[in-house]
Amino acid sequence: MTDPVIRALDASDAHLFDTLPDPLGAREAHRQTRYRPDWKRVALRDGTVVARGAWWGAPDDADPLVVNWFDVAEGEEEAGAELLRTAPRQVDLELNLPAAWREDPALRSAAQARFAAARAAGYELLVERFLYRWTPELGLPQRPGRLDFRPEPDDAVFFDALRRIHSVTLDAHALMAVRQGGLDRAAQEELDFFRWCPSPREWWQVAYTPRGEPVGIHIPAHNPSGPCVGFIGVLPEQRGHGYAYDLLAECTHFLAERGAEFVAAATDRGNHPMAAHFAKAGYPVVRERVNFRPRTAGQR
């Protein structure tokens, strides 16, 4: 067996990326994603594509943020590992999988082959997440009417709220940021993401009780793929009242009132309270995401 040839693509041979089978439905999952041809890489063995990866970033990003499409042919885990290992930029890896991949033997085998390739390339599992997609025909979630929602122009208010929220968070990405740089880093990473989204800063809102006590924040947003729940967070002293549902319902209404034809969202599989709120609000799980990190990135 000859060694694989690994190379980036360009506009002239971008079609090679589509020659590998797609058992996990990545093409459908990324139908709204726009990739740059030169951020796609393939591994070829005897001229046949046996592994592929697509690195993604927003249109204005100078460097990719994540590998969010990665496939290997049957028995080609090492070629896939080499594809990731030799990439010029070591960034996070996201594998978007069908919601029922664990129950289907063929899907489970395909997913596990990609996991094995990622681990062989030096990646480690960070978290598994539910991906949601609300659409208008599902009906808007009922607003409980318990809270007042107000825009807040001062970033310092959100920074302080995020520090407090992340002091008791269940979110794996936030916990990693806290481990690496403390609560300030975790809060700043969230603010940087909100700013990166191409949606108006004026959409950010703080929720209050009728007595004027702050409860939490919600960030209706658009990412490059469309409308999404950017963030839902309840302050530690206000937990235990189900307020995350109120925030989620308001965020959904806010985006729907501005013409959203869908609203995407995500939460960690282990965040059972938030998953329950999404279910109550009528958000179906449409796919699952498995997040890996380059091992050296987690050791900074």
Short mmCIF file of N, CA and C in Angstrom, two decimals, residues 193-299:
data_model
loop_
_atom_site.label_atom_id
_atom_site.label_comp_id
_atom_site.label_asym_id
_atom_site.label_seq_id
_atom_site.Cartn_x
_atom_site.Cartn_y
_atom_site.Cartn_z
N PHE A 193 -16.82 36.50 21.64
CA PHE A 193 -17.72 35.78 20.73
C PHE A 193 -18.93 36.64 20.38
N PHE A 194 -19.53 37.28 21.36
CA PHE A 194 -20.69 38.13 21.08
C PHE A 194 -20.32 39.23 20.09
N ARG A 195 -19.15 39.82 20.29
CA ARG A 195 -18.70 40.89 19.39
C ARG A 195 -18.40 40.35 17.99
N TRP A 196 -17.90 39.12 17.93
CA TRP A 196 -17.56 38.50 16.64
C TRP A 196 -18.82 38.24 15.81
N CYS A 197 -19.93 37.94 16.45
CA CYS A 197 -21.16 37.68 15.72
C CYS A 197 -21.59 38.94 14.97
N PRO A 198 -22.10 38.79 13.73
CA PRO A 198 -22.47 39.97 12.93
C PRO A 198 -23.85 40.55 13.27
N SER A 199 -24.34 40.30 14.48
CA SER A 199 -25.64 40.83 14.90
C SER A 199 -25.42 42.08 15.75
N PRO A 200 -26.44 42.93 15.86
CA PRO A 200 -26.26 44.22 16.55
C PRO A 200 -25.94 44.09 18.03
N ARG A 201 -25.05 44.92 18.49
CA ARG A 201 -24.74 44.98 19.93
C ARG A 201 -25.98 45.34 20.74
N GLU A 202 -26.90 46.09 20.17
CA GLU A 202 -28.09 46.54 20.89
C GLU A 202 -29.02 45.39 21.27
N TRP A 203 -28.79 44.20 20.71
CA TRP A 203 -29.65 43.06 21.03
C TRP A 203 -29.36 42.46 22.40
N TRP A 204 -28.22 42.71 22.97
CA TRP A 204 -27.87 42.08 24.25
C TRP A 204 -28.80 42.59 25.34
N GLN A 205 -29.32 41.68 26.17
CA GLN A 205 -30.30 42.09 27.17
C GLN A 205 -30.00 41.51 28.55
N VAL A 206 -30.37 42.28 29.56
CA VAL A 206 -30.33 41.85 30.95
C VAL A 206 -31.76 41.64 31.42
N ALA A 207 -31.99 40.58 32.18
CA ALA A 207 -33.32 40.28 32.72
C ALA A 207 -33.38 40.67 34.20
N TYR A 208 -34.54 41.25 34.58
CA TYR A 208 -34.75 41.70 35.96
C TYR A 208 -36.08 41.17 36.48
N THR A 209 -36.13 40.99 37.80
CA THR A 209 -37.41 40.71 38.44
C THR A 209 -38.23 42.01 38.46
N PRO A 210 -39.53 41.93 38.72
CA PRO A 210 -40.33 43.15 38.83
C PRO A 210 -39.82 44.11 39.91
N ARG A 211 -39.07 43.60 40.87
CA ARG A 211 -38.51 44.46 41.93
C ARG A 211 -37.17 45.07 41.52
N GLY A 212 -36.73 44.79 40.29
CA GLY A 212 -35.50 45.38 39.80
C GLY A 212 -34.24 44.62 40.11
N GLU A 213 -34.36 43.37 40.59
CA GLU A 213 -33.18 42.55 40.87
C GLU A 213 -32.70 41.88 39.60
N PRO A 214 -31.42 41.97 39.26
CA PRO A 214 -30.94 41.29 38.06
C PRO A 214 -31.02 39.77 38.21
N VAL A 215 -31.43 39.12 37.14
CA VAL A 215 -31.61 37.67 37.14
C VAL A 215 -30.56 36.99 36.26
N GLY A 216 -30.28 37.57 35.09
CA GLY A 216 -29.35 36.94 34.17
C GLY A 216 -29.32 37.70 32.86
N ILE A 217 -28.73 37.08 31.86
CA ILE A 217 -28.60 37.73 30.54
C ILE A 217 -28.98 36.74 29.45
N HIS A 218 -29.42 37.30 28.33
CA HIS A 218 -29.59 36.48 27.13
C HIS A 218 -29.09 37.29 25.94
N ILE A 219 -28.48 36.57 25.00
CA ILE A 219 -27.88 37.21 23.83
C ILE A 219 -28.50 36.61 22.57
N PRO A 220 -29.54 37.23 22.00
CA PRO A 220 -30.01 36.80 20.68
C PRO A 220 -28.94 37.20 19.66
N ALA A 221 -28.63 36.33 18.74
CA ALA A 221 -27.50 36.61 17.85
C ALA A 221 -27.74 36.03 16.46
N HIS A 222 -26.89 36.46 15.55
CA HIS A 222 -26.69 35.82 14.26
C HIS A 222 -25.23 35.43 14.20
N ASN A 223 -24.95 34.15 13.96
CA ASN A 223 -23.59 33.78 13.59
C ASN A 223 -23.54 33.74 12.06
N PRO A 224 -22.40 33.43 11.45
CA PRO A 224 -22.36 33.47 9.99
C PRO A 224 -23.34 32.53 9.29
N SER A 225 -23.89 31.55 10.01
CA SER A 225 -24.85 30.63 9.41
C SER A 225 -26.30 31.03 9.64
N GLY A 226 -26.54 32.04 10.50
CA GLY A 226 -27.91 32.47 10.71
C GLY A 226 -28.23 32.73 12.16
N PRO A 227 -29.53 32.92 12.48
CA PRO A 227 -29.93 33.28 13.84
C PRO A 227 -29.67 32.15 14.82
N CYS A 228 -29.28 32.53 16.04
CA CYS A 228 -28.96 31.52 17.04
C CYS A 228 -29.14 32.10 18.44
N VAL A 229 -29.27 31.21 19.39
CA VAL A 229 -29.24 31.58 20.80
C VAL A 229 -27.77 31.72 21.16
N GLY A 230 -27.31 32.97 21.26
CA GLY A 230 -25.90 33.21 21.51
C GLY A 230 -25.47 32.83 22.92
N PHE A 231 -26.33 33.12 23.90
CA PHE A 231 -25.98 32.82 25.28
C PHE A 231 -27.23 32.94 26.16
N ILE A 232 -27.35 32.04 27.12
CA ILE A 232 -28.36 32.09 28.17
C ILE A 232 -27.63 31.88 29.48
N GLY A 233 -27.81 32.77 30.44
CA GLY A 233 -27.13 32.58 31.72
C GLY A 233 -27.89 33.22 32.87
N VAL A 234 -28.00 32.46 33.96
CA VAL A 234 -28.69 32.93 35.17
C VAL A 234 -27.66 33.14 36.27
N LEU A 235 -27.77 34.27 36.98
CA LEU A 235 -26.84 34.57 38.08
C LEU A 235 -26.98 33.53 39.19
N PRO A 236 -25.88 33.22 39.89
CA PRO A 236 -25.93 32.15 40.89
C PRO A 236 -27.02 32.32 41.94
N GLU A 237 -27.22 33.54 42.42
CA GLU A 237 -28.19 33.75 43.49
C GLU A 237 -29.64 33.64 43.01
N GLN A 238 -29.84 33.57 41.68
CA GLN A 238 -31.19 33.48 41.13
C GLN A 238 -31.51 32.08 40.61
N ARG A 239 -30.64 31.13 40.85
CA ARG A 239 -30.87 29.78 40.34
C ARG A 239 -31.92 29.06 41.19
N GLY A 240 -32.50 28.03 40.58
CA GLY A 240 -33.50 27.24 41.27
C GLY A 240 -34.93 27.66 41.01
N HIS A 241 -35.12 28.67 40.16
CA HIS A 241 -36.48 29.15 39.85
C HIS A 241 -36.88 28.87 38.40
N GLY A 242 -36.03 28.20 37.64
CA GLY A 242 -36.35 27.91 36.24
C GLY A 242 -36.24 29.11 35.33
N TYR A 243 -35.48 30.14 35.73
CA TYR A 243 -35.40 31.35 34.94
C TYR A 243 -34.71 31.14 33.58
N ALA A 244 -33.89 30.12 33.46
CA ALA A 244 -33.24 29.89 32.16
C ALA A 244 -34.28 29.67 31.07
N TYR A 245 -35.41 29.05 31.43
CA TYR A 245 -36.48 28.89 30.44
C TYR A 245 -37.03 30.25 30.02
N ASP A 246 -37.23 31.16 30.98
CA ASP A 246 -37.75 32.49 30.66
C ASP A 246 -36.80 33.20 29.68
N LEU A 247 -35.51 33.10 29.95
CA LEU A 247 -34.52 33.73 29.08
C LEU A 247 -34.56 33.12 27.68
N LEU A 248 -34.64 31.80 27.61
CA LEU A 248 -34.68 31.12 26.32
C LEU A 248 -35.94 31.49 25.54
N ALA A 249 -37.08 31.52 26.21
CA ALA A 249 -38.33 31.89 25.55
C ALA A 249 -38.23 33.31 24.99
N GLU A 250 -37.69 34.23 25.79
CA GLU A 250 -37.57 35.62 25.34
C GLU A 250 -36.61 35.72 24.15
N CYS A 251 -35.51 34.99 24.21
CA CYS A 251 -34.53 35.01 23.12
C CYS A 251 -35.16 34.51 21.83
N THR A 252 -35.97 33.47 21.93
CA THR A 252 -36.63 32.92 20.75
C THR A 252 -37.62 33.91 20.17
N HIS A 253 -38.45 34.50 21.02
CA HIS A 253 -39.41 35.50 20.56
C HIS A 253 -38.68 36.68 19.91
N PHE A 254 -37.61 37.13 20.55
CA PHE A 254 -36.86 38.28 20.05
C PHE A 254 -36.40 38.03 18.61
N LEU A 255 -35.82 36.86 18.35
CA LEU A 255 -35.33 36.56 17.01
C LEU A 255 -36.48 36.34 16.03
N ALA A 256 -37.54 35.67 16.48
CA ALA A 256 -38.68 35.43 15.60
C ALA A 256 -39.34 36.75 15.19
N GLU A 257 -39.41 37.69 16.11
CA GLU A 257 -40.01 39.00 15.80
C GLU A 257 -39.18 39.79 14.80
N ARG A 258 -37.95 39.39 14.61
CA ARG A 258 -37.07 40.04 13.63
C ARG A 258 -36.88 39.19 12.39
N GLY A 259 -37.83 38.27 12.18
CA GLY A 259 -37.88 37.54 10.92
C GLY A 259 -37.12 36.25 10.85
N ALA A 260 -36.64 35.73 11.96
CA ALA A 260 -35.87 34.49 11.92
C ALA A 260 -36.72 33.34 11.40
N GLU A 261 -36.25 32.64 10.40
CA GLU A 261 -36.94 31.47 9.87
C GLU A 261 -36.50 30.20 10.58
N PHE A 262 -35.47 30.30 11.39
CA PHE A 262 -35.04 29.23 12.28
C PHE A 262 -34.18 29.86 13.37
N VAL A 263 -34.00 29.13 14.45
CA VAL A 263 -33.08 29.55 15.50
C VAL A 263 -32.26 28.32 15.90
N ALA A 264 -30.96 28.41 15.75
CA ALA A 264 -30.07 27.33 16.14
C ALA A 264 -29.62 27.54 17.58
N ALA A 265 -29.29 26.43 18.24
CA ALA A 265 -28.83 26.51 19.63
C ALA A 265 -28.07 25.23 19.96
N ALA A 266 -27.39 25.24 21.09
CA ALA A 266 -26.63 24.07 21.52
C ALA A 266 -26.45 24.11 23.02
N THR A 267 -26.30 22.92 23.61
CA THR A 267 -25.91 22.82 25.01
C THR A 267 -25.19 21.50 25.21
N ASP A 268 -24.38 21.41 26.25
CA ASP A 268 -23.66 20.17 26.55
C ASP A 268 -24.65 19.07 26.93
N ARG A 269 -24.34 17.84 26.52
CA ARG A 269 -25.19 16.71 26.90
C ARG A 269 -25.31 16.57 28.41
N GLY A 270 -24.25 16.91 29.12
CA GLY A 270 -24.26 16.78 30.56
C GLY A 270 -24.96 17.91 31.29
N ASN A 271 -25.35 18.95 30.56
CA ASN A 271 -26.06 20.07 31.19
C ASN A 271 -27.55 19.76 31.19
N HIS A 272 -27.94 18.86 32.08
CA HIS A 272 -29.32 18.36 32.08
C HIS A 272 -30.36 19.45 32.33
N PRO A 273 -30.11 20.41 33.22
CA PRO A 273 -31.13 21.46 33.41
C PRO A 273 -31.38 22.26 32.14
N MET A 274 -30.32 22.65 31.42
CA MET A 274 -30.53 23.44 30.21
C MET A 274 -31.16 22.60 29.11
N ALA A 275 -30.78 21.34 29.01
CA ALA A 275 -31.40 20.46 28.02
C ALA A 275 -32.90 20.35 28.29
N ALA A 276 -33.29 20.29 29.56
CA ALA A 276 -34.72 20.22 29.89
C ALA A 276 -35.43 21.50 29.49
N HIS A 277 -34.79 22.65 29.64
CA HIS A 277 -35.41 23.91 29.22
C HIS A 277 -35.59 23.95 27.71
N PHE A 278 -34.61 23.48 26.95
CA PHE A 278 -34.77 23.44 25.50
C PHE A 278 -35.95 22.54 25.12
N ALA A 279 -36.08 21.40 25.77
CA ALA A 279 -37.20 20.50 25.48
C ALA A 279 -38.53 21.17 25.80
N LYS A 280 -38.60 21.84 26.93
CA LYS A 280 -39.83 22.53 27.31
C LYS A 280 -40.19 23.63 26.33
N ALA A 281 -39.17 24.30 25.78
CA ALA A 281 -39.40 25.40 24.83
C ALA A 281 -39.69 24.90 23.42
N GLY A 282 -39.68 23.60 23.21
CA GLY A 282 -40.03 23.04 21.90
C GLY A 282 -38.89 22.99 20.91
N TYR A 283 -37.66 22.99 21.40
CA TYR A 283 -36.49 22.88 20.53
C TYR A 283 -36.14 21.41 20.33
N PRO A 284 -36.24 20.88 19.12
CA PRO A 284 -35.85 19.49 18.91
C PRO A 284 -34.33 19.37 18.72
N VAL A 285 -33.78 18.25 19.18
CA VAL A 285 -32.38 17.92 18.89
C VAL A 285 -32.30 17.44 17.45
N VAL A 286 -31.53 18.14 16.62
CA VAL A 286 -31.44 17.77 15.20
C VAL A 286 -30.13 17.04 14.88
N ARG A 287 -29.09 17.33 15.66
CA ARG A 287 -27.82 16.63 15.50
C ARG A 287 -27.10 16.67 16.84
N GLU A 288 -25.99 15.94 16.90
CA GLU A 288 -25.12 16.03 18.07
C GLU A 288 -23.73 16.44 17.60
N ARG A 289 -23.00 17.08 18.48
CA ARG A 289 -21.64 17.54 18.15
C ARG A 289 -20.68 16.98 19.18
N VAL A 290 -19.57 16.46 18.70
CA VAL A 290 -18.50 15.99 19.57
C VAL A 290 -17.31 16.91 19.37
N ASN A 291 -16.90 17.58 20.44
CA ASN A 291 -15.82 18.57 20.37
C ASN A 291 -14.51 17.96 20.87
N PHE A 292 -13.48 18.07 20.05
CA PHE A 292 -12.13 17.66 20.42
C PHE A 292 -11.23 18.89 20.46
N ARG A 293 -10.19 18.79 21.27
CA ARG A 293 -9.18 19.85 21.36
C ARG A 293 -7.81 19.26 21.07
N PRO A 294 -6.94 20.00 20.38
CA PRO A 294 -5.55 19.55 20.29
C PRO A 294 -4.97 19.43 21.69
N ARG A 295 -4.32 18.33 21.98
CA ARG A 295 -3.88 18.08 23.35
C ARG A 295 -2.98 19.19 23.87
N THR A 296 -2.12 19.73 23.05
CA THR A 296 -1.22 20.79 23.50
C THR A 296 -1.99 22.06 23.82
N ALA A 297 -3.13 22.30 23.12
CA ALA A 297 -3.92 23.52 23.38
C ALA A 297 -4.51 23.48 24.78
N GLY A 298 -4.88 22.30 25.24
CA GLY A 298 -5.45 22.19 26.59
C GLY A 298 -4.41 22.30 27.69
N GLN A 299 -3.11 22.36 27.32
CA GLN A 299 -2.05 22.40 28.33
C GLN A 299 -1.40 23.76 28.43
#
